[in-house]
C-alpha cells in the first residue's frame, strides 16, 4: 500500500543489466554529498587549524548509525547502491538466510509450479515442516502431507515430517534461525527467531513461492521501537509473564507494525534466559509487532556453546538433520562472537518504551483477548473454575517449560506421601511438546511421566489445540487456560468458551486445583507499589545515573545535532533535507494514470481478514470468482454484497486487513471488481498481499476523519487507538488482536455519494464530498516503478513467471 508497502524489484539472476530504477531508494537520501553555496568561507579560515577541523568535519559524510535490525537487513539486501546504509522506511530486495513453510507448503508449491518454476533457486535456503494439523488422519490431509514430502524430496530440500515438532521450534533447535541473519516463514509467529538474535518475520504464500523461485522477495524496513528492560525478574515470574504484561499494559497499539529491539543492562538480560526470550519474541506477534529481536550477548553465547557441544557429542540422527554439527559448531561460534553484531551507539529509534522487570508479578491474559492482562492474585481471588488446561505450542512447550509444570506436581507429591496427585475432577489437561527432542529431554528428566501420572493427556508434538485443530478443543460454555500464544474468541474451540493464557506453572497449578491459581512460588516484595513502565527510559532526571554506554549514546546524539545546526548556519542547508520538487512520477506502460470512483464507506477500524473473507472458505480449493465476490466483506457486513458495485472505491478505518496471512482478503476485493482500497492505515500482511495480488491501496487518514465527521455525527479519530469494532468481525484462527472496542455503528456499509480520485502520476488524491460539497486534495506517497510493474503485470506471481520466461 502506498506509504506502507512497496519494493525494490525482485530481479532474477539473469545475464543482463539491471535497470537503474531497480536499485534506487524510494526517496532521495544524502549520505555522501552536502549542499553548499559558493564562497561560504574565507580561505584564511580553512588554513586555520581549529576552523579547518570544523569545516572538514562538515564536508565528510557522517557514519550512519544503525539499529541492530537495520544492520541485519543490510547484510541480506540485494542491489543496494554503493555506500547505501539501510534505514527504517527503506524498501529492499531481501534474500533471507532461510525460509520455512509448514502445512501450507503444498499451496506454496502449487503457486511455485503455476508460475512456471521447476527447481528451487537455493535448496539450502528452504526448510519444510509438517506441524499444524498432525492429528488429522483423513485421506485428504494424509495425501497433502505425502505431496509435500514428495515435493521436498524431489527438490532436495530439508524436510521434517509430522510429529517431529513445530516448525518454529525446529528452526531454532536445528540452527536455521541463526544470530545476525534474516529468517522468514509463512506463519505469523516467525517473530520467535528474535529470541536467538535472528531477525524473524512472517511472509505470505506468494512471497514464499517467490523465494523458492528466485531466492528473494521484497520488504519494507518497519519503524523500530526500543524496549528497555530494567531490574531483574523476581522468583516465580517468567518470560511468559513479561510478554503477557506487555500486551496488556501497552494495549494501545504502541508497537503495531513495528520492529522491536529488546535491550537492558547485562545484569537485567542475564535474568532472561534464551527460553524466556523465545517466549517473549514469539508473542510480540500478539503485541502487534513484525519482529521481536533480542541482543547477541553472553546469555545467547552460553546457550549456543551448549548446543554446539550437544551437536558434536549427542546427535540423534533419527530426529536431527545430519548437517546440524555444521550449523552448531564452536568454530562458527568463535567467528560469530569475535565481533558480535550490535546496534550502533546513537542509533535512531521511532519510539522508546521501558518496563521494570523487578516490579512484575505473574500475569494472566484474558478472557479471549491478549489486550486484557490481570495479575494472577487478582484472578485467583475470583475462584474461576476450569474445564480444560493446555501445555502446548511453540510458545511454551520446551523442556524447561515442561519441567516447570511438572515441578508443580512433584512439589505437591511431597505433601501427598510422595505420590503424584491427580488433576482436579472435571478438568482435562493436555500436553504436547514443542518438538520430539524437547519431549525426550522431558522424559529423561522424569517430567513428562510426572504429568502423565497426574492424569495429563499427551498429544503429538505439533500445533493442535493452539490453532483449534485436533483433540481437546473448548466446548460451548467451557473455560480453559493455556500456555500458548493466542486466546482470541473461538480460536481454541467454541466462540461461546472463555480462554486465558498463562505461564506453564500457572497452567499446571490451575489444572491441579481446578481453578485459575498459581503454584505459590511468587511473593510480592515489601513496599511494592505497582508495575513501573512507560515511554522513554523511565528514569527521572534528578535520579539519573547513566552507564558509560548510555552516556556515549547521549553524547553522540548531541554531537549529531550540533553538526547539523552548525551546517545549517554555516552552509545554509541541512544535509538531511531533500530538495523539494513537484516532479511527476513516471508511470510504466499499462499502469493506470488515474483511478476514480464513488466511495463506499465501511465505518470500522481493525476489520480483520476474517471479516473480509470468511475463514471457512480460506482452505477451499477452486472457489469461483463469483463466489469470492459474494463472500467479500460478508463477515463484516452481509449487506456489503448488495451495496457495493463494480468500480467503487472501498474506504475503511484504521488497521484494515489485520489478521491472518490469507491472500483471499485481497483477491476477493478484486473479484468484487473494486480497483482501489483506501484506509486510515493497513495491516502489514494485508499490504503485502495487496501488492502481491495487484490490488492498489492508499492511506488517507484525513478522508476517514472527514467521512466520520459527516456520517457518524462525531469527530473521527486521529489515530488507530480509537476504534469502532463491528460485532460481526469474527476473529480468524491466525489473527493479531484488535485495538480497544467501542459500540459499532448501526450502518456498517454505506454509499456516500462522494467521489475519490487517485492521480498516480501527480501522487495526489482528490475528494469531492458529494454534489456541491467541499472539494479537497492531498499529496500521497509516490508509487515506485518496481511496485508499478508488479501491479501492472497482475501481481507478483505473474511477475516472477514473466522473469522466468525471459530467462528461458
Coordinates of N, CA, C and O in Angstrom, one line a residue, residues 599-764:
X599 N -17.2 6.5 -3.4 CA -16.7 6.0 -2.1 C -17.8 5.1 -1.5 O -19.0 5.6 -1.3
X600 N -17.5 3.9 -1.2 CA -18.3 3.0 -0.3 C -17.6 2.9 1.0 O -16.4 2.5 1.1
X601 N -18.2 3.4 2.1 CA -17.5 3.5 3.4 C -17.9 2.4 4.3 O -19.1 2.3 4.7
X602 N -16.9 1.6 4.8 CA -17.1 0.6 5.8 C -16.6 1.2 7.1 O -15.4 1.3 7.3
X603 N -17.5 1.7 8.0 CA -17.1 2.5 9.1 C -16.7 1.7 10.3 O -17.4 1.5 11.2
X604 N -15.5 1.2 10.3 CA -14.9 0.4 11.4 C -13.4 0.3 11.3 O -12.9 0.3 10.2
X605 N -12.8 0.3 12.4 CA -11.3 0.0 12.5 C -11.1 -1.5 12.8 O -12.0 -2.2 13.2
X606 N -9.9 -1.9 12.5 CA -9.5 -3.3 12.8 C -10.4 -4.3 12.1 O -10.7 -5.4 12.7
X607 N -10.8 -4.0 10.9 CA -11.6 -5.1 10.1 C -10.5 -6.1 9.7 O -9.6 -5.8 8.9
X608 N -10.6 -7.3 10.3 CA -9.6 -8.3 10.1 C -9.9 -9.1 8.9 O -10.9 -9.0 8.2
X609 N -8.9 -10.0 8.5 CA -9.0 -10.7 7.3 C -10.2 -11.7 7.3 O -10.8 -12.1 6.3
X610 N -10.6 -12.1 8.5 CA -11.8 -13.0 8.6 C -13.1 -12.2 8.3 O -14.1 -12.7 7.8
X611 N -13.1 -10.9 8.7 CA -14.2 -10.1 8.3 C -14.3 -9.8 6.8 O -15.4 -9.6 6.3
X612 N -13.1 -9.8 6.2 CA -13.1 -9.5 4.7 C -13.4 -10.8 3.9 O -14.1 -10.7 3.0
X613 N -12.8 -11.9 4.4 CA -13.1 -13.2 3.7 C -13.1 -14.3 4.7 O -12.1 -14.6 5.4
X614 N -14.2 -14.9 4.8 CA -14.5 -15.9 5.8 C -13.5 -17.0 5.9 O -13.1 -17.6 4.9
X615 N -13.2 -17.4 7.1 CA -12.2 -18.5 7.3 C -12.6 -19.8 6.8 O -11.8 -20.6 6.4
X616 N -14.0 -20.1 6.8 CA -14.4 -21.4 6.3 C -14.1 -21.6 4.8 O -14.1 -22.8 4.4
X617 N -13.9 -20.5 4.1 CA -13.6 -20.7 2.7 C -12.1 -20.6 2.4 O -11.7 -21.0 1.2
X618 N -11.3 -20.2 3.3 CA -9.9 -20.0 3.1 C -9.2 -21.2 2.5 O -8.4 -21.1 1.6
X619 N -9.5 -22.4 3.0 CA -8.8 -23.6 2.6 C -9.6 -24.4 1.6 O -9.3 -25.6 1.4
X620 N -10.7 -23.8 1.0 CA -11.4 -24.5 0.0 C -10.7 -24.2 -1.4 O -10.5 -23.0 -1.7
X621 N -10.5 -25.2 -2.1 CA -9.9 -25.0 -3.4 C -10.9 -24.7 -4.5 O -12.1 -25.1 -4.3
X622 N -10.5 -24.1 -5.6 CA -11.4 -23.9 -6.7 C -12.7 -23.1 -6.4 O -13.7 -23.4 -7.0
X623 N -12.6 -22.2 -5.5 CA -13.7 -21.3 -5.3 C -13.8 -20.3 -6.5 O -12.8 -19.7 -6.9
X624 N -14.9 -20.2 -7.1 CA -15.1 -19.4 -8.3 C -15.0 -17.9 -7.9 O -15.2 -17.5 -6.8
X625 N -14.7 -17.1 -9.0 CA -14.6 -15.6 -8.8 C -15.9 -15.1 -8.3 O -15.9 -14.2 -7.4
X626 N -17.0 -15.6 -8.8 CA -18.3 -15.1 -8.4 C -18.6 -15.4 -6.9 O -19.1 -14.6 -6.2
X627 N -18.2 -16.6 -6.5 CA -18.4 -17.0 -5.1 C -17.5 -16.1 -4.2 O -17.9 -15.7 -3.1
X628 N -16.3 -15.8 -4.6 CA -15.4 -14.9 -3.8 C -16.0 -13.5 -3.7 O -15.9 -12.9 -2.7
X629 N -16.6 -13.0 -4.8 CA -17.2 -11.7 -4.8 C -18.4 -11.7 -3.8 O -18.5 -10.7 -3.1
X630 N -19.1 -12.7 -3.8 CA -20.3 -12.8 -2.8 C -19.8 -12.8 -1.4 O -20.4 -12.3 -0.5
X631 N -18.6 -13.5 -1.2 CA -18.1 -13.6 0.2 C -17.4 -12.4 0.7 O -17.1 -12.2 1.9
X632 N -17.1 -11.5 -0.2 CA -16.3 -10.3 0.1 C -17.0 -9.5 1.2 O -18.1 -9.1 1.0
X633 N -16.3 -9.3 2.3 CA -16.8 -8.5 3.4 C -18.0 -9.0 4.1 O -18.7 -8.4 4.9
X634 N -18.4 -10.3 3.8 CA -19.6 -10.8 4.3 C -19.6 -10.9 5.9 O -20.6 -10.6 6.5
X635 N -18.5 -11.4 6.4 CA -18.5 -11.5 7.9 C -18.5 -10.1 8.6 O -18.9 -10.0 9.7
X636 N -18.1 -9.1 7.9 CA -18.2 -7.7 8.4 C -19.6 -7.2 8.3 O -20.2 -6.7 9.3
X637 N -20.1 -7.4 7.1 CA -21.5 -6.8 6.9 C -22.1 -7.6 5.7 O -21.7 -7.4 4.6
X638 N -23.1 -8.5 6.0 CA -23.7 -9.3 4.9 C -24.3 -8.4 3.8 O -24.5 -8.9 2.7
X639 N -24.7 -7.2 4.1 CA -25.3 -6.3 3.1 C -24.3 -5.7 2.2 O -24.7 -5.0 1.2
X640 N -23.0 -5.9 2.4 CA -22.0 -5.3 1.5 C -22.2 -5.7 0.1 O -22.0 -4.9 -0.8
X641 N -22.5 -7.0 -0.1 CA -22.6 -7.5 -1.5 C -23.6 -6.8 -2.3 O -23.5 -6.8 -3.6
X642 N -24.7 -6.3 -1.7 CA -25.7 -5.6 -2.5 C -25.5 -4.1 -2.5 O -26.0 -3.4 -3.4
X643 N -24.7 -3.6 -1.6 CA -24.4 -2.1 -1.6 C -23.3 -1.8 -2.5 O -23.4 -0.8 -3.3
X644 N -22.2 -2.5 -2.4 CA -21.0 -2.2 -3.2 C -21.2 -2.6 -4.7 O -21.8 -3.7 -4.9
X645 N -20.7 -1.8 -5.6 CA -20.8 -2.1 -7.0 C -19.5 -2.1 -7.7 O -18.5 -1.5 -7.2
X646 N -19.3 -2.7 -8.8 CA -18.0 -2.7 -9.6 C -17.6 -1.3 -9.8 O -18.4 -0.4 -10.2
X647 N -16.3 -1.0 -9.6 CA -15.8 0.3 -9.9 C -15.8 1.3 -8.7 O -15.3 2.3 -8.7
X648 N -16.5 0.8 -7.6 CA -16.5 1.7 -6.4 C -15.1 1.7 -5.8 O -14.2 0.8 -6.0
X649 N -14.9 2.7 -4.9 CA -13.7 2.8 -4.1 C -14.0 2.4 -2.7 O -14.9 3.1 -2.1
X650 N -13.4 1.4 -2.2 CA -13.7 0.9 -0.8 C -12.9 1.7 0.2 O -11.6 1.8 0.1
X651 N -13.5 2.4 1.1 CA -12.8 3.2 2.2 C -13.2 2.6 3.5 O -14.3 2.3 3.8
X652 N -12.1 2.3 4.3 CA -12.3 1.7 5.7 C -11.5 2.5 6.7 O -10.8 3.4 6.3
X653 N -11.6 2.2 8.0 CA -10.9 2.9 9.0 C -9.4 2.5 9.1 O -8.7 2.3 8.1
X654 N -9.0 2.4 10.4 CA -7.5 2.2 10.6 C -7.3 0.7 10.8 O -8.1 -0.1 11.2
X655 N -6.0 0.3 10.4 CA -5.6 -1.1 10.6 C -6.4 -2.1 9.8 O -6.7 -3.2 10.3
X656 N -6.8 -1.7 8.6 CA -7.7 -2.5 7.8 C -6.9 -3.7 7.3 O -5.7 -3.6 6.9
X657 N -7.4 -4.9 7.4 CA -6.8 -6.1 7.0 C -5.8 -6.7 8.0 O -4.9 -7.5 7.6
X658 N -6.0 -6.4 9.3 CA -5.2 -7.1 10.3 C -5.6 -8.5 10.3 O -6.7 -8.9 9.9
X659 N -4.8 -9.4 10.8 CA -5.2 -10.8 11.0 C -4.2 -11.7 10.3 O -3.0 -11.5 10.3
X660 N -4.8 -12.8 9.7 CA -4.0 -13.9 9.2 C -3.4 -13.5 7.8 O -3.7 -12.4 7.3
X661 N -2.7 -14.4 7.3 CA -2.0 -14.2 6.0 C -2.8 -14.6 4.8 O -2.2 -14.6 3.7
X662 N -4.1 -14.9 4.9 CA -4.8 -15.3 3.8 C -4.9 -14.3 2.7 O -5.2 -13.1 2.9
X663 N -4.5 -14.7 1.5 CA -4.4 -13.8 0.3 C -5.8 -13.5 -0.2 O -6.0 -12.5 -0.9
X664 N -6.8 -14.3 0.1 CA -8.1 -14.1 -0.4 C -8.7 -12.8 0.1 O -9.7 -12.3 -0.5
X665 N -8.2 -12.3 1.2 CA -8.7 -11.0 1.7 C -8.4 -9.9 0.6 O -9.2 -8.9 0.6
X666 N -7.4 -10.0 -0.2 CA -7.1 -9.1 -1.2 C -7.9 -9.5 -2.5 O -8.5 -8.7 -3.2
X667 N -7.8 -10.8 -2.9 CA -8.3 -11.2 -4.2 C -9.8 -11.2 -4.2 O -10.4 -11.0 -5.3
X668 N -10.5 -11.3 -3.0 CA -12.0 -11.2 -3.1 C -12.4 -9.8 -3.4 O -13.5 -9.6 -4.0
X669 N -11.7 -8.8 -2.9 CA -12.0 -7.4 -3.3 C -11.8 -7.2 -4.8 O -12.7 -6.5 -5.4
X670 N -10.8 -7.8 -5.3 CA -10.6 -7.7 -6.8 C -11.8 -8.4 -7.5 O -12.3 -8.0 -8.6
X671 N -12.2 -9.6 -6.9 CA -13.3 -10.3 -7.5 C -14.6 -9.5 -7.5 O -15.4 -9.6 -8.4
X672 N -14.7 -8.6 -6.5 CA -15.9 -7.7 -6.5 C -15.7 -6.6 -7.5 O -16.6 -5.7 -7.6
X673 N -14.6 -6.6 -8.2 CA -14.3 -5.5 -9.2 C -14.1 -4.1 -8.6 O -14.5 -3.1 -9.1
X674 N -13.6 -4.1 -7.4 CA -13.2 -2.9 -6.7 C -11.7 -2.7 -7.0 O -10.9 -3.5 -6.5
X675 N -11.3 -1.6 -7.7 CA -9.9 -1.5 -8.1 C -9.0 -0.9 -7.0 O -7.8 -1.0 -7.2
X676 N -9.5 -0.2 -6.0 CA -8.7 0.5 -5.1 C -9.3 0.5 -3.7 O -10.5 0.7 -3.5
X677 N -8.5 0.3 -2.7 CA -8.9 0.4 -1.3 C -8.2 1.5 -0.6 O -6.9 1.7 -0.8
X678 N -8.9 2.3 0.1 CA -8.4 3.4 0.9 C -8.6 3.2 2.4 O -9.7 2.8 2.7
X679 N -7.7 3.5 3.2 CA -7.9 3.3 4.7 C -7.0 4.3 5.4 O -6.1 5.0 4.9
X680 N -7.4 4.5 6.7 CA -6.5 5.3 7.6 C -5.2 4.7 7.7 O -4.1 5.4 7.7
X681 N -5.1 3.3 7.8 CA -3.9 2.6 7.8 C -4.2 1.1 7.5 O -5.4 0.7 7.6
X682 N -3.2 0.4 7.1 CA -3.4 -1.0 6.7 C -2.6 -2.0 7.6 O -1.5 -1.6 8.1
X683 N -3.2 -3.2 7.8 CA -2.4 -4.2 8.4 C -1.2 -4.6 7.5 O -1.4 -4.7 6.3
X684 N -0.1 -4.9 8.1 CA 1.1 -5.1 7.3 C 1.0 -6.3 6.3 O 1.3 -6.2 5.1
X685 N 0.4 -7.4 6.8 CA 0.3 -8.6 5.9 C -0.7 -8.3 4.8 O -0.5 -8.8 3.7
X686 N -1.8 -7.6 5.1 CA -2.7 -7.3 4.0 C -2.0 -6.4 3.0 O -2.3 -6.5 1.8
X687 N -1.2 -5.5 3.4 CA -0.4 -4.6 2.5 C 0.4 -5.5 1.5 O 0.4 -5.3 0.3
X688 N 1.1 -6.5 2.1 CA 1.9 -7.4 1.2 C 1.0 -8.1 0.3 O 1.3 -8.2 -0.9
X689 N -0.1 -8.7 0.8 CA -1.0 -9.4 -0.1 C -1.6 -8.6 -1.2 O -1.8 -9.1 -2.3
X690 N -1.9 -7.4 -0.9 CA -2.5 -6.5 -1.9 C -1.5 -6.2 -3.0 O -1.8 -6.3 -4.2
X691 N -0.3 -5.8 -2.7 CA 0.7 -5.6 -3.8 C 1.0 -6.9 -4.5 O 1.0 -6.9 -5.8
X692 N 1.1 -8.0 -3.8 CA 1.4 -9.3 -4.5 C 0.3 -9.7 -5.4 O 0.5 -10.5 -6.3
X693 N -0.9 -9.2 -5.2 CA -2.1 -9.7 -6.0 C -2.7 -8.5 -6.8 O -3.8 -8.7 -7.3
X694 N -1.9 -7.4 -6.9 CA -2.3 -6.3 -7.9 C -3.5 -5.6 -7.4 O -4.2 -5.0 -8.3
X695 N -3.8 -5.5 -6.1 CA -4.8 -4.6 -5.6 C -4.1 -3.4 -5.1 O -3.2 -3.4 -4.3
X696 N -4.6 -2.2 -5.6 CA -4.0 -0.9 -5.3 C -4.6 -0.4 -4.0 O -5.8 -0.7 -3.7
X697 N -3.8 0.3 -3.2 CA -4.3 0.9 -2.0 C -3.5 2.1 -1.6 O -2.4 2.3 -2.0
X698 N -4.2 3.0 -0.8 CA -3.5 4.2 -0.4 C -4.1 4.6 1.0 O -5.2 4.4 1.3
X699 N -3.2 5.1 1.8 CA -3.6 5.6 3.1 C -3.9 7.0 3.2 O -3.0 7.9 2.8
X700 N -5.1 7.4 3.6 CA -5.5 8.8 3.7 C -6.3 9.0 5.0 O -7.5 8.9 5.0
X701 N -5.6 9.1 6.1 CA -6.3 9.3 7.4 C -7.3 10.4 7.4 O -8.4 10.3 8.1
X702 N -7.0 11.5 6.7 CA -7.9 12.7 6.7 C -9.3 12.3 6.1 O -10.3 12.8 6.6
X703 N -9.3 11.4 5.1 CA -10.6 11.0 4.5 C -11.4 10.3 5.5 O -12.6 10.5 5.6
X704 N -10.8 9.4 6.3 CA -11.6 8.6 7.3 C -12.2 9.6 8.3 O -13.4 9.5 8.7
X705 N -11.4 10.6 8.7 CA -11.9 11.6 9.6 C -13.0 12.4 9.1 O -14.1 12.6 9.7
X706 N -12.9 12.8 7.8 CA -14.0 13.6 7.2 C -15.3 12.8 7.0 O -16.4 13.3 7.3
X707 N -15.1 11.5 6.6 CA -16.3 10.7 6.5 C -17.0 10.5 7.8 O -18.2 10.5 7.9
X708 N -16.2 10.3 8.9 CA -16.9 10.1 10.2 C -17.5 11.4 10.7 O -18.5 11.3 11.3
X709 N -16.9 12.5 10.4 CA -17.5 13.8 10.8 C -18.8 14.0 10.1 O -19.8 14.5 10.7
X710 N -18.9 13.5 8.8 CA -20.1 13.8 8.0 C -21.2 12.7 8.3 O -22.4 13.1 8.5
X711 N -20.8 11.5 8.5 CA -21.8 10.4 8.5 C -21.9 9.7 9.9 O -23.0 9.1 10.1
X712 N -21.0 9.9 10.8 CA -21.1 9.3 12.1 C -21.6 10.2 13.1 O -21.9 9.9 14.3
X713 N -21.6 11.5 12.8 CA -22.1 12.5 13.7 C -21.2 12.8 14.9 O -21.6 13.3 15.9
X714 N -19.9 12.5 14.7 CA -18.9 12.8 15.7 C -17.6 12.9 15.1 O -17.3 12.3 14.0
X715 N -16.6 13.6 15.7 CA -15.3 13.7 15.1 C -14.6 12.3 15.0 O -14.8 11.5 15.8
X716 N -13.9 12.1 13.9 CA -13.2 10.9 13.6 C -11.9 10.9 14.4 O -11.4 11.9 14.8
X717 N -11.4 9.7 14.7 CA -10.2 9.6 15.5 C -9.0 10.0 14.6 O -9.0 9.9 13.4
X718 N -8.0 10.5 15.3 CA -6.7 10.9 14.5 C -5.7 9.8 14.6 O -4.6 10.0 14.1
X719 N -6.0 8.7 15.2 CA -5.1 7.6 15.2 C -5.8 6.3 15.3 O -7.0 6.2 15.2
X720 N -5.0 5.2 15.4 CA -5.6 3.9 15.4 C -6.1 3.5 16.8 O -6.7 2.5 17.0
X721 N -6.0 4.4 17.8 CA -6.3 4.0 19.2 C -7.8 4.0 19.5 O -8.2 3.3 20.3
X722 N -8.5 4.9 18.8 CA -9.9 5.0 19.0 C -10.6 4.2 17.9 O -10.3 4.4 16.7
X723 N -11.4 3.2 18.2 CA -11.9 2.3 17.2 C -13.3 2.0 17.3 O -13.9 2.3 18.3
X724 N -14.0 1.5 16.2 CA -15.3 1.1 16.2 C -15.3 -0.3 15.7 O -15.4 -0.5 14.5
X725 N -15.2 -1.3 16.5 CA -15.1 -2.7 16.1 C -16.5 -3.3 15.8 O -17.4 -3.3 16.7
X726 N -16.7 -3.8 14.6 CA -18.0 -4.4 14.3 C -18.2 -5.7 15.0 O -17.3 -6.5 15.2
X727 N -19.5 -5.9 15.4 CA -19.8 -7.1 16.2 C -19.6 -8.4 15.4 O -19.4 -9.4 16.0
X728 N -19.8 -8.3 14.1 CA -19.7 -9.5 13.3 C -18.3 -9.7 12.8 O -18.1 -10.6 11.9
X729 N -17.3 -8.9 13.2 CA -16.0 -9.1 12.7 C -15.3 -10.3 13.5 O -14.6 -10.1 14.4
X730 N -15.6 -11.5 13.1 CA -15.2 -12.7 13.8 C -13.7 -12.8 13.7 O -13.1 -12.5 12.7
X731 N -13.1 -13.2 14.8 CA -11.6 -13.4 14.8 C -11.2 -14.6 14.0 O -11.8 -15.7 14.1
X732 N -10.2 -14.4 13.2 CA -9.7 -15.6 12.4 C -8.8 -16.4 13.3 O -8.4 -16.0 14.4
X733 N -8.5 -17.6 12.9 CA -7.6 -18.5 13.7 C -6.2 -18.0 13.8 O -5.4 -18.6 14.5
X734 N -5.8 -17.0 13.0 CA -4.4 -16.6 12.9 C -4.3 -15.1 12.9 O -3.5 -14.5 12.3
X735 N -5.2 -14.5 13.7 CA -5.2 -13.0 13.6 C -4.7 -12.4 14.9 O -4.9 -12.9 16.0
X736 N -3.9 -11.2 14.7 CA -3.5 -10.5 15.9 C -4.6 -9.8 16.5 O -5.7 -9.6 16.0
X737 N -4.4 -9.3 17.8 CA -5.6 -8.7 18.5 C -6.0 -7.4 17.9 O -5.1 -6.6 17.4
X738 N -7.3 -7.1 17.9 CA -7.7 -5.7 17.6 C -7.5 -4.8 18.7 O -7.1 -5.2 19.8
X739 N -7.6 -3.5 18.4 CA -7.5 -2.5 19.5 C -8.8 -2.5 20.3 O -9.7 -3.3 20.1
X740 N -8.8 -1.6 21.3 CA -10.0 -1.5 22.2 C -11.2 -1.3 21.4 O -11.2 -0.6 20.3
X741 N -12.3 -1.9 21.8 CA -13.5 -1.9 21.0 C -14.6 -1.0 21.6 O -14.8 -0.9 22.8
X742 N -15.3 -0.3 20.7 CA -16.4 0.6 21.0 C -17.7 0.0 20.4 O -17.6 -1.0 19.6
X743 N -18.8 0.5 20.8 CA -20.1 0.0 20.2 C -20.1 0.3 18.7 O -19.7 1.4 18.3
X744 N -20.4 -0.7 17.9 CA -20.4 -0.5 16.4 C -21.4 0.5 15.9 O -22.5 0.6 16.5
X745 N -21.2 1.1 14.8 CA -22.2 2.0 14.2 C -23.3 1.1 13.6 O -23.1 0.0 13.2
X746 N -24.5 1.6 13.6 CA -25.6 0.8 13.1 C -25.5 0.6 11.6 O -25.9 -0.5 11.1
X747 N -25.0 1.6 10.9 CA -24.8 1.4 9.5 C -23.3 1.1 9.2 O -22.4 1.9 9.4
X748 N -23.0 -0.2 8.9 CA -21.7 -0.6 8.7 C -21.1 -0.3 7.3 O -20.0 0.1 7.2
X749 N -22.0 -0.4 6.3 CA -21.6 0.0 4.9 C -22.5 0.9 4.3 O -23.8 0.7 4.4
X750 N -22.0 2.0 3.7 CA -22.9 3.0 3.1 C -22.3 3.6 1.9 O -21.1 3.7 1.7
X751 N -23.2 3.8 0.9 CA -22.8 4.6 -0.3 C -22.8 6.1 0.1 O -23.7 6.5 0.8
X752 N -21.8 6.8 -0.2 CA -21.6 8.2 0.3 C -22.0 9.3 -0.7 O -22.3 10.4 -0.3
X753 N -22.0 8.9 -2.0 CA -22.1 10.0 -3.0 C -20.9 10.8 -3.2 O -20.9 11.7 -4.0
X754 N -19.8 10.5 -2.4 CA -18.5 11.2 -2.6 C -17.7 10.5 -3.7 O -17.9 9.3 -3.9
X755 N -16.9 11.3 -4.3 CA -16.0 10.7 -5.4 C -14.6 10.9 -4.9 O -14.1 11.9 -4.4
X756 N -13.8 9.8 -5.1 CA -12.4 9.7 -4.8 C -11.6 9.5 -6.1 O -12.0 8.6 -6.9
X757 N -10.6 10.3 -6.3 CA -9.7 10.2 -7.5 C -8.3 10.1 -7.0 O -7.8 11.0 -6.3
X758 N -7.6 9.1 -7.5 CA -6.2 9.0 -7.2 C -5.4 9.2 -8.5 O -5.6 8.5 -9.5
X759 N -4.6 10.3 -8.5 CA -3.8 10.7 -9.6 C -2.4 10.1 -9.4 O -1.6 10.7 -8.6
X760 N -2.1 9.0 -10.0 CA -0.8 8.3 -9.7 C 0.3 9.1 -10.2 O 1.4 9.1 -9.6
X761 N 0.2 9.7 -11.3 CA 1.3 10.5 -11.9 C 1.7 11.7 -11.1 O 2.9 11.9 -10.9
X762 N 0.7 12.3 -10.5 CA 1.0 13.5 -9.6 C 1.1 13.2 -8.2 O 1.4 14.0 -7.3
X763 N 0.8 11.9 -7.8 CA 0.9 11.4 -6.4 C -0.1 12.3 -5.6 O 0.3 12.7 -4.5
X764 N -1.3 12.5 -6.0 CA -2.2 13.3 -5.3 C -3.6 12.5 -5.3 O -3.9 11.9 -6.3

